[in-house]
XYZ file of C-alpha atoms in Angstrom:
678
model
C 20.141 -0.617 -5.344
C 17.653 2.229 -5.393
C 14.310 2.785 -7.065
C 13.364 1.547 -10.497
C 14.278 3.771 -13.393
C 11.356 5.796 -14.684
C 10.966 5.562 -18.440
C 9.123 8.471 -20.035
C 7.942 9.460 -23.485
C 5.234 11.737 -24.775
C 2.456 9.206 -24.259
C 3.493 6.808 -21.537
C 5.585 6.653 -18.389
C 6.573 3.959 -15.946
C 7.618 3.848 -12.343
C 7.121 0.298 -11.130
C 4.406 -2.349 -11.275
C 1.540 -0.288 -12.487
C -1.539 -0.477 -14.713
C -5.142 0.361 -13.878
C -8.858 -0.296 -13.954
C -11.978 1.528 -12.850
C -12.897 1.608 -9.172
C -15.898 -0.547 -8.302
C -17.091 -0.779 -4.714
C -19.340 -3.685 -3.684
C -21.800 -2.975 -0.855
C -23.635 -5.078 1.711
C -27.073 -6.391 0.924
C -29.623 -4.800 3.271
C -30.146 -8.053 5.157
C -26.428 -8.103 5.993
C -26.587 -4.860 7.983
C -27.131 -4.847 11.747
C -28.269 -2.149 14.178
C -24.699 -1.653 15.409
C -22.591 -0.848 12.369
C -19.176 -0.961 14.044
C -17.189 -4.073 14.920
C -17.121 -3.534 18.667
C -20.675 -4.060 19.897
C -19.612 -4.253 23.536
C -19.334 -0.488 24.068
C -20.106 0.033 27.726
C -19.234 2.706 30.270
C -17.083 1.771 33.241
C -18.858 -0.340 35.840
C -18.506 2.534 38.292
C -20.267 5.109 36.062
C -22.229 7.546 38.228
C -24.165 10.790 37.835
C -24.379 12.761 34.593
C -28.184 12.511 34.424
C -28.465 16.152 33.341
C -25.735 15.796 30.733
C -27.267 12.611 29.384
C -30.728 14.154 29.103
C -29.511 17.320 27.365
C -27.414 15.390 24.877
C -30.192 12.880 24.296
C -32.610 15.720 23.513
C -30.214 17.401 21.114
C -29.562 14.156 19.276
C -33.225 13.178 19.009
C -34.272 16.639 17.896
C -32.328 15.959 14.735
C -29.504 18.434 15.296
C -26.823 17.464 12.859
C -23.877 16.970 15.198
C -22.641 17.754 18.686
C -19.162 18.332 20.041
C -18.821 17.150 23.630
C -16.021 19.269 25.060
C -14.358 19.611 28.431
C -11.003 19.370 30.179
C -9.033 16.153 30.226
C -10.062 13.442 32.666
C -13.566 14.722 33.284
C -15.527 11.800 31.785
C -16.512 12.713 28.203
C -15.909 9.195 26.889
C -18.040 7.549 29.577
C -20.997 9.838 28.785
C -20.915 8.762 25.137
C -20.539 5.107 26.069
C -23.527 5.400 28.408
C -25.726 6.828 25.625
C -24.533 4.150 23.220
C -25.442 1.457 25.755
C -28.906 2.982 26.300
C -29.814 2.975 22.607
C -28.461 -0.533 22.182
C -30.575 -1.791 25.112
C -33.716 -0.072 23.795
C -33.210 -1.594 20.362
C -32.690 -5.043 21.921
C -36.050 -4.649 23.663
C -37.733 -3.505 20.415
C -38.460 -0.092 21.899
C -39.093 2.770 19.505
C -35.973 4.876 18.901
C -35.228 7.481 16.216
C -32.192 5.644 14.827
C -31.923 2.729 12.449
C -28.161 2.389 12.946
C -25.646 3.339 15.621
C -21.862 3.100 15.689
C -18.866 3.918 17.875
C -15.508 4.937 16.379
C -12.280 5.197 18.373
C -10.376 8.014 16.684
C -6.773 6.966 16.053
C -4.889 9.666 14.241
C -7.115 10.352 11.238
C -10.779 9.844 10.447
C -10.431 7.680 7.344
C -8.179 5.039 8.894
C -10.266 5.092 12.097
C -13.407 4.490 10.045
C -11.830 1.639 8.115
C -10.676 0.045 11.353
C -13.982 0.325 13.260
C -16.861 0.278 10.739
C -18.438 -2.885 9.373
C -18.381 -2.772 5.577
C -18.169 -5.180 2.668
C -14.561 -6.284 2.276
C -13.414 -5.656 -1.278
C -11.713 -8.146 -3.539
C -8.943 -5.571 -3.833
C -7.925 -4.676 -0.229
C -6.726 -1.238 -1.236
C -10.321 -0.235 -1.992
C -11.422 -0.939 1.574
C -11.026 2.582 2.929
C -13.256 4.073 0.251
C -15.671 1.167 0.756
C -15.917 2.143 4.439
C -16.823 5.714 3.495
C -19.385 4.544 0.946
C -20.980 2.334 3.590
C -21.131 5.206 6.088
C -22.687 7.519 3.497
C -25.332 4.907 2.715
C -26.142 4.304 6.395
C -26.571 8.035 6.984
C -28.483 8.775 3.788
C -31.915 8.880 5.463
C -30.702 10.763 8.556
C -31.242 7.790 10.891
C -27.628 7.132 11.838
C -26.139 7.968 15.262
C -22.345 7.915 15.248
C -20.064 8.467 18.241
C -16.426 9.385 17.548
C -14.270 9.352 20.653
C -11.129 11.355 21.432
C -10.684 13.513 18.334
C -7.322 15.161 18.938
C -6.960 17.125 15.696
C -8.629 20.306 14.443
C -10.965 19.789 11.535
C -8.548 21.648 9.252
C -5.898 19.002 9.931
C -7.896 15.956 8.805
C -9.604 15.617 5.429
C -11.709 12.763 6.825
C -13.166 15.046 9.506
C -13.997 17.556 6.801
C -15.741 14.840 4.826
C -17.650 13.930 7.987
C -19.342 17.335 8.003
C -21.424 16.272 5.010
C -22.696 13.086 6.680
C -26.402 13.406 7.629
C -27.642 12.217 10.993
C -26.357 12.742 14.532
C -22.602 12.719 15.073
C -21.244 13.086 18.605
C -17.527 13.784 18.973
C -15.485 13.955 22.148
C -12.561 16.333 22.152
C -10.578 18.604 24.448
C -10.975 21.385 21.885
C -13.578 23.916 22.933
C -14.474 24.822 19.353
C -14.389 22.750 16.207
C -16.427 24.153 13.320
C -19.828 25.711 12.744
C -21.331 22.302 11.969
C -20.508 20.942 15.440
C -22.533 22.500 18.223
C -20.469 22.645 21.458
C -21.628 21.074 24.692
C -19.236 21.647 27.629
C -19.018 18.963 30.309
C -18.704 20.009 33.957
C -17.606 18.356 37.199
C -19.504 15.785 39.219
C -20.842 17.043 42.536
C -19.490 15.839 45.879
C -22.099 13.123 46.447
C -21.510 11.710 42.973
C -17.749 11.675 43.580
C -18.272 9.769 46.832
C -20.459 7.248 45.012
C -17.771 6.881 42.324
C -15.103 6.293 44.980
C -17.236 3.672 46.711
C -17.974 1.759 43.510
C -14.263 1.378 42.753
C -13.116 0.689 46.300
C -15.807 -1.861 47.074
C -15.776 -3.360 43.551
C -19.494 -3.957 43.071
C -20.227 -5.214 46.570
C -22.481 -2.225 47.339
C -20.238 -1.300 50.230
C -20.414 2.188 51.729
C -17.910 4.464 53.418
C -18.340 4.369 57.180
C -20.067 7.392 58.646
C -17.013 8.381 60.675
C -14.938 8.438 57.431
C -17.439 10.547 55.479
C -16.021 13.900 56.537
C -12.469 12.840 55.588
C -13.588 11.643 52.150
C -15.527 14.857 51.534
C -12.402 16.801 52.460
C -10.277 14.742 50.033
C -12.782 15.191 47.202
C -13.596 18.871 47.675
C -10.372 20.340 49.055
C -7.715 18.055 47.603
C -8.975 16.736 44.216
C -11.247 19.605 43.176
C -13.783 16.899 42.195
C -11.637 16.010 39.167
C -13.096 12.709 37.935
C -9.996 10.803 36.881
C -8.154 11.874 40.063
C -10.999 10.613 42.242
C -10.906 7.323 40.317
C -7.146 7.059 40.776
C -7.344 7.634 44.523
C -10.013 4.937 44.814
C -7.761 2.470 42.925
C -4.831 3.488 45.146
C -6.869 3.057 48.306
C -8.084 -0.376 47.215
C -4.673 -1.602 46.058
C -2.894 -0.518 49.272
C -5.845 -1.417 51.544
C -5.829 2.072 53.061
C -8.581 3.519 55.206
C -9.920 6.913 54.144
C -8.321 8.442 57.214
C -4.915 7.005 56.338
C -5.349 8.044 52.688
C -5.999 11.623 53.786
C -2.999 11.530 56.097
C -0.725 10.132 53.377
C -1.875 12.763 50.878
C -1.337 15.560 53.388
C 2.144 14.298 54.227
C 2.979 14.284 50.511
C 1.523 17.776 50.021
C -1.157 16.641 47.577
C -3.502 19.477 46.557
C -5.129 19.773 43.140
C -6.342 23.254 42.208
C -7.922 24.818 39.129
C -8.005 28.118 37.361
C -11.375 29.729 36.806
C -11.442 28.452 33.230
C -11.015 24.875 34.452
C -7.341 24.426 33.676
C -5.120 22.618 36.185
C -2.425 24.869 37.630
C -0.433 22.630 39.993
C -0.927 19.158 38.545
C 2.810 18.481 38.642
C 3.160 18.912 42.399
C -0.157 17.204 43.176
C 0.491 14.147 41.027
C 4.003 13.754 42.465
C 2.232 12.544 45.597
C 0.223 9.931 43.676
C 3.360 8.772 41.914
C 5.220 8.334 45.201
C 2.296 6.687 46.969
C 1.992 4.101 44.184
C 5.469 2.814 45.082
C 6.196 1.932 41.480
C 8.965 -0.494 40.621
C 11.740 0.504 38.245
C 10.123 -1.517 35.449
C 6.713 0.085 36.051
C 8.255 3.556 35.965
C 10.040 2.704 32.736
C 6.770 1.569 31.115
C 4.859 4.673 32.210
C 7.695 6.849 30.893
C 7.487 5.041 27.563
C 3.695 5.488 27.386
C 4.101 9.209 28.138
C 6.023 9.612 24.855
C 3.196 8.088 22.763
C 0.067 9.736 21.341
C -3.236 9.006 23.084
C -4.137 6.252 20.635
C -5.024 2.776 21.949
C -2.174 0.333 21.354
C -2.879 -3.389 21.020
C -1.792 -5.479 24.010
C 0.518 -7.664 21.917
C 2.242 -4.554 20.516
C 2.557 -3.147 24.048
C 4.205 -6.398 25.114
C 6.703 -6.141 22.284
C 7.437 -2.432 22.686
C 7.216 -1.910 26.442
C 8.263 -5.119 28.180
C 11.532 -5.540 26.298
C 12.234 -1.849 26.844
C 11.772 -2.336 30.612
C 13.668 -5.624 30.740
C 10.539 -7.499 31.845
C 8.618 -10.519 30.576
C 4.939 -11.220 29.956
C 4.885 -13.436 33.052
C 5.533 -10.362 35.205
C 2.090 -9.026 34.193
C 3.311 -5.444 34.691
C 0.878 -3.835 32.257
C -2.150 -5.327 33.981
C -0.674 -4.332 37.320
C -0.441 -0.715 36.188
C -4.073 -0.903 35.078
C -5.114 -2.229 38.481
C -3.187 0.567 40.191
C -5.148 3.073 38.116
C -2.371 4.377 35.875
C -3.169 2.641 32.575
C -6.515 2.306 30.813
C -7.380 -1.105 29.401
C -10.155 -2.172 27.019
C -10.842 -5.764 28.010
C -12.797 -6.562 24.815
C -10.452 -5.114 22.205
C -7.347 -5.635 24.379
C -5.865 -2.163 24.005
C -3.809 -0.204 26.527
C -3.526 3.579 26.730
C -2.265 6.224 29.150
C -4.684 9.103 29.718
C -3.253 12.461 28.520
C -3.579 13.957 32.019
C -1.267 11.279 33.431
C 0.945 11.281 30.336
C 1.625 15.010 30.615
C 2.502 14.733 34.292
C 4.776 11.697 33.871
C 6.549 13.190 30.874
C 7.261 16.458 32.704
C 8.320 14.631 35.870
C 10.573 12.000 34.328
C 11.818 13.778 31.193
C 12.436 10.412 29.496
C 15.801 9.994 27.789
C 16.415 8.048 24.607
C 19.196 5.958 26.142
C 16.730 4.535 28.672
C 14.223 3.534 26.000
C 16.293 2.081 23.190
C 14.054 -1.005 23.147
C 10.989 1.140 22.448
C 12.767 3.129 19.733
C 14.119 0.040 17.975
C 10.780 -1.803 18.185
C 8.910 1.162 16.711
C 11.487 1.462 13.922
C 10.949 -2.202 13.075
C 7.209 -1.578 12.735
C 8.011 1.132 10.153
C 9.982 -1.265 7.948
C 8.154 -2.110 4.743
C 7.667 -5.898 4.555
C 9.006 -8.070 1.751
C 5.615 -7.921 0.042
C 6.287 -4.248 -0.570
C 3.057 -3.080 1.079
C 3.599 -0.058 3.318
C -0.040 0.280 4.344
C 0.361 -1.985 7.386
C 3.166 0.312 8.614
C 1.243 3.537 8.090
C -0.755 3.375 11.339
C 2.468 3.512 13.377
C 3.657 6.797 11.858
C 1.890 8.917 14.567
C 3.739 6.914 17.242
C 7.070 7.341 15.451
C 6.609 11.080 14.968
C 5.800 11.698 18.642
C 8.667 9.458 19.820
C 11.017 11.425 17.577
C 9.861 14.745 19.061
C 9.367 13.792 22.708
C 11.898 11.045 23.358
C 14.742 11.671 20.936
C 14.645 15.377 21.696
C 18.274 16.203 21.033
C 19.418 16.728 17.467
C 21.631 13.655 17.570
C 22.365 10.828 15.173
C 19.662 8.581 16.638
C 17.045 11.227 15.919
C 18.417 11.675 12.393
C 18.179 7.912 11.807
C 14.626 7.834 13.163
C 13.568 10.775 10.969
C 15.218 9.045 8.031
C 13.067 5.913 8.557
C 9.841 7.906 8.842
C 10.747 9.940 5.756
C 11.440 6.768 3.773
C 7.965 5.475 4.600
C 6.363 8.822 3.739
C 8.182 8.815 0.400
C 6.954 5.292 -0.340
C 3.410 6.421 0.434
C 3.848 9.379 -1.964
C 3.595 11.999 0.799
C 6.553 13.808 -0.712
C 6.384 17.120 1.157
C 6.409 15.360 4.542
C 9.276 13.148 3.386
C 11.209 16.153 2.084
C 10.867 18.015 5.391
C 12.142 15.071 7.445
C 14.966 14.215 5.040
C 16.160 17.830 5.251
C 16.159 17.738 9.061
C 18.051 14.433 9.078
C 20.566 15.844 6.588
C 21.185 18.941 8.730
C 21.974 16.767 11.759
C 24.228 14.396 9.827
C 26.144 17.219 8.138
C 26.751 18.918 11.497
C 27.745 15.792 13.449
C 29.240 13.465 10.833
C 30.403 15.989 8.258
C 29.869 15.976 4.497
C 32.312 13.151 3.845
C 30.417 10.425 5.734
C 28.470 7.607 3.969
C 25.343 8.364 6.059
C 25.453 11.991 4.940
C 25.750 10.747 1.364
C 22.664 8.582 1.980
C 20.786 11.721 3.078
C 21.776 13.544 -0.110
C 20.713 10.477 -2.082
C 17.270 10.109 -0.525
C 16.464 13.813 -0.545
C 17.362 13.752 -4.239
C 14.874 10.909 -4.702
C 12.080 13.036 -3.225
C 12.925 15.908 -5.567
C 12.955 13.466 -8.483
C 9.497 12.184 -7.519
C 8.217 15.760 -7.544
C 9.695 16.467 -10.979
C 12.488 18.743 -9.708
C 15.150 17.006 -11.748
C 17.890 19.649 -11.534
C 17.780 19.628 -7.720
C 17.807 15.838 -7.778
C 20.746 15.715 -10.204
C 22.825 18.058 -8.040
C 22.298 15.974 -4.892
C 22.818 12.635 -6.658
C 26.163 13.923 -7.947
C 27.122 15.068 -4.446
C 26.278 11.637 -3.012
C 28.167 9.897 -5.815
C 31.350 11.909 -5.257
C 31.378 10.956 -1.564
C 30.676 7.281 -2.252
C 33.380 7.019 -4.936
C 35.940 8.688 -2.679
C 35.112 6.821 0.554
C 33.635 3.497 -0.544
C 35.079 3.040 -4.022
C 33.411 2.262 -7.353
C 32.704 -1.366 -6.487
C 30.484 -0.646 -3.472
C 26.678 -1.208 -3.736
C 25.975 2.335 -2.465
C 28.172 3.763 -5.210
C 26.401 1.603 -7.782
C 23.063 2.891 -6.435
C 24.267 6.460 -6.990
C 25.284 5.657 -10.581
C 21.899 4.066 -11.118
C 19.826 6.954 -9.769
C 21.856 9.598 -11.519
C 21.280 7.619 -14.720
C 17.546 7.757 -14.012
C 17.587 11.558 -13.754
C 19.538 11.831 -16.995
C 16.988 9.537 -18.642
C 14.103 11.694 -17.406
C 15.755 14.790 -18.875
C 16.435 13.166 -22.236
C 20.203 12.829 -21.755
C 20.139 9.237 -22.936
C 23.810 8.699 -23.720
C 24.828 9.768 -20.208
C 22.112 7.512 -18.792
C 23.224 4.576 -20.958
C 26.866 4.938 -19.955
C 26.076 4.935 -16.229
C 23.548 2.089 -16.538
C 26.143 -0.089 -18.278
C 28.639 0.723 -15.531
C 26.174 -0.408 -12.861
C 25.449 -3.633 -14.745
C 29.148 -4.461 -15.041
C 29.640 -3.989 -11.295
C 26.625 -6.135 -10.412
C 27.518 -8.975 -12.771
C 31.094 -9.040 -11.513
C 30.365 -8.795 -7.782
C 26.901 -10.320 -7.378
C 26.529 -12.587 -10.400
C 23.735 -12.804 -12.951
C 21.194 -14.411 -10.615
C 21.040 -11.609 -8.043
C 17.964 -9.302 -7.739
C 20.207 -6.203 -8.005
C 21.647 -7.531 -11.255
C 18.088 -8.022 -12.505
C 17.417 -4.368 -11.612
C 20.462 -3.361 -13.653
C 19.159 -5.287 -16.693
C 15.777 -3.641 -16.150
C 17.186 -0.114 -15.954
C 19.498 -0.413 -18.937
C 16.484 -1.721 -20.850
C 14.677 1.475 -19.836
C 17.380 3.624 -21.395
C 17.176 1.654 -24.654
C 13.417 1.955 -24.525
C 13.635 5.746 -24.161
C 15.729 5.847 -27.337
C 13.290 3.665 -29.272
C 15.545 0.598 -29.323
C 12.681 -1.723 -28.424
C 14.282 -5.061 -29.378
C 17.254 -4.410 -27.087
C 14.902 -3.270 -24.350
C 12.647 -6.314 -24.758
C 15.568 -8.721 -24.440
C 16.824 -7.126 -21.218
C 13.342 -6.753 -19.688
C 12.741 -10.461 -20.281
C 16.076 -11.316 -18.690
C 15.220 -9.222 -15.620
C 11.732 -10.757 -15.448
C 13.030 -14.331 -15.514
C 15.385 -13.646 -12.594
C 12.736 -11.830 -10.568
C 10.045 -14.467 -11.060
C 12.501 -17.174 -10.050
C 14.056 -15.413 -7.037
C 11.431 -12.936 -5.814
C 8.227 -14.575 -7.027
C 5.325 -13.235 -9.079
C 3.841 -11.163 -6.215
C 6.888 -8.972 -5.653
C 6.728 -5.295 -6.716
C 9.967 -5.578 -8.693
C 8.480 -8.474 -10.660
C 5.423 -6.323 -11.301
C 7.723 -3.562 -12.580
C 9.076 -6.014 -15.130
C 5.545 -6.961 -16.227
C 4.739 -3.298 -16.613
C 7.765 -2.212 -18.603
C 7.788 -5.296 -20.808
C 4.150 -4.480 -21.542
C 5.198 -1.040 -22.738
C 7.723 -2.498 -25.162
C 5.047 -4.817 -26.583
C 2.708 -1.841 -26.786
C 5.266 0.175 -28.765
C 5.737 -2.694 -31.176
C 1.997 -3.066 -31.792
C 1.543 -6.257 -29.744
C -1.401 -4.793 -27.852
C -2.942 -7.951 -26.433
C 0.365 -9.019 -24.904
C 0.757 -5.527 -23.466
C -2.776 -5.425 -22.049
C -2.378 -8.774 -20.295
C 0.873 -7.749 -18.628
C -0.469 -4.312 -17.609
C -3.422 -5.964 -15.897
C -1.164 -8.479 -14.186
C 1.008 -5.670 -12.861
C -2.109 -3.763 -11.794
C -3.298 -6.494 -9.438
C -0.034 -6.236 -7.512
C -0.013 -2.431 -7.657
C -3.495 -2.007 -6.195
C -2.710 -4.428 -3.382
C 0.540 -2.697 -2.445
C 0.011 1.020 -3.066
C -3.711 1.702 -3.137
C -5.618 3.872 -5.584
C -4.471 7.302 -4.399
C -0.774 6.777 -5.140
C 0.976 8.577 -8.057
C 2.316 5.266 -9.338
C -1.193 3.852 -9.463
C -2.132 6.921 -11.519
C 0.650 5.866 -13.885
C -1.062 2.485 -14.079
C -4.306 4.080 -15.248
C -2.351 6.156 -17.771
C -0.560 3.150 -19.237
C -3.570 0.879 -19.527
C -5.470 3.799 -21.054
C -2.730 4.157 -23.628
C -3.000 0.528 -24.753
C -6.790 0.940 -25.108
C -6.148 4.183 -26.992
C -3.795 2.355 -29.346
C -6.551 -0.186 -30.107
C -9.210 2.442 -30.779
C -11.138 1.745 -27.505
C -11.417 5.459 -26.794
C -14.161 5.347 -24.145
C -12.136 2.970 -21.978
C -9.035 5.067 -22.550
C -10.809 8.328 -21.702
C -12.078 7.061 -18.346
C -8.646 5.868 -17.261
C -6.848 8.986 -18.513
C -9.276 11.125 -16.483
C -8.726 9.022 -13.389
C -4.948 9.350 -13.738
C -5.288 13.112 -14.167
C -7.496 13.536 -11.079
C -4.989 11.716 -8.859
C -2.008 13.613 -10.248
C -3.623 17.017 -9.912
C -4.585 16.239 -6.318
C -1.288 14.667 -5.180
C 1.411 16.062 -7.478
C -0.118 19.383 -8.476
C -0.702 20.990 -11.857
C 2.965 21.858 -12.433
C 4.324 18.301 -12.241
C 5.613 16.701 -15.485
C 3.400 13.638 -14.940
C 0.334 15.876 -14.683
C 1.385 17.536 -17.926
C 1.592 14.065 -19.503
C -1.993 13.405 -18.421
C -3.205 16.687 -19.921
C -1.446 15.770 -23.151
C -2.777 12.213 -23.315
C -6.356 13.157 -22.518
């Protein structure tokens, strides 16, 4: 029935299960560290890696000369990743043989949307007792490893500018050699560019042979040499990934080189480049490869689906769930592996991730122009991965936001109801993660679509008003929130009636805004109305009824009626512990707010114990950089303040202030509370 009421006064505020303690990161002992500092130690180039001796030597020299970092740049599909993997393998082999190398540690990071989450996923670091401290623990470990300048770190497939990722900006201050691969030709002054060129003809022939003959050391027959040279030089432009694909195609279809050339000519295949290296007719050229592959309907469906995703490796089990159901296939069909063998998909056999190279993804997307109605399975599966689990932790959902955002833009292109619903789900998750500006933007877009298609009198439009109001409320814009809550309430009362849960939610949230603005009598009246509806319809043992007790208690608390508040908070807590369990965020909210009432009545030890209990849940669910966790620090600081433990209080007040200034800004009421308390 909506979010918990926020109870504010000049010293303390509450918004869920929150209290705080100082951050303490535990580190590895030195004997626990290995030469390879990332989880995947089996970083190897493809078995058919050829050439690149000049590139390898130049990069090796730059790295070993102590140059801070290098950006390996070049067009898509030219082999940047394999160069880095080859260097990684070389240093690993030398270390295994106890040869002298200039690095004490090496690591390989697969970039997956942002640097911090990629680091947490790939780096080996000491797992923290509190899981929400793990990301910062990963950074602390990296900073330690690089402190003497003897760290070599590869970061593959960076697809964002440095200005768009705070983690990449933090990376600039890491000593040691950092090698990034990216299609961007410039990055920042700290990253020295190194452009990657094409393989020569002989190297391309060797590459083709290695794939076609699969390690048997076979060679193209002399009489076929001229045809293969023609294919490589005149038809592929010596584009690495295209040469690889033709070799896979030739092997899969058991074609001779002569017949491959003939088939390509009949299909009009001809890959050309601009002078700056950009492809100019990839669409027409790759049409031939698409036709020659003779893809089944299910295979086409899966490639279409992949073309709407970002170039981030997706775990095989997730691919099975998202792609196979979407295509109406089963795991027994082994379609994904078949597409890998045909050369369309990339597959990491160790980590079991699939991905579609951006060169192929762009072509397939432009060719097929995927439609939402053909990929409802993918859309629904992705939406399910955005749903916050019963535990209340949204952090496991966060890594799928990049997939959801791209699907929304590329697959659900039309401004229709399905896109509005999808935006609504992403916005809800952003709001939960306290990324209010992103949530606000998406809620507004969803509202525009719903108003235009459904009209203002539809329950879904009312839900958009309601949730956009919640974002304004979180940002301290109470008048905007009040206006939208009233608008939602009018629609719900008229269409659904006063007894409907959505109407009760509107009463509840409007009461919360009144409470925040000091209009306590209005808040009390609405809170009582909600409680009456819940008790009558749902009964006293329902979680929503417990929320109603909790919120009415908050209104009494705001007016200083602590005995009334205590009684209702206890009633809510009993129901929540019994029905939801002690680990649920709503139960933690009851611990937190009951603690405040004890605090106000001078029962400081009771308050401190409950604040700490709520904190353990808060840190696990929200992490340390969330505004509600800042509230936790503020509240625990206040109970220390009340007991004369000013040093403890000062540290926590400062921590709350730092988070609020960074996330909410200096003009937010909660930030003002922190200034006042400190």
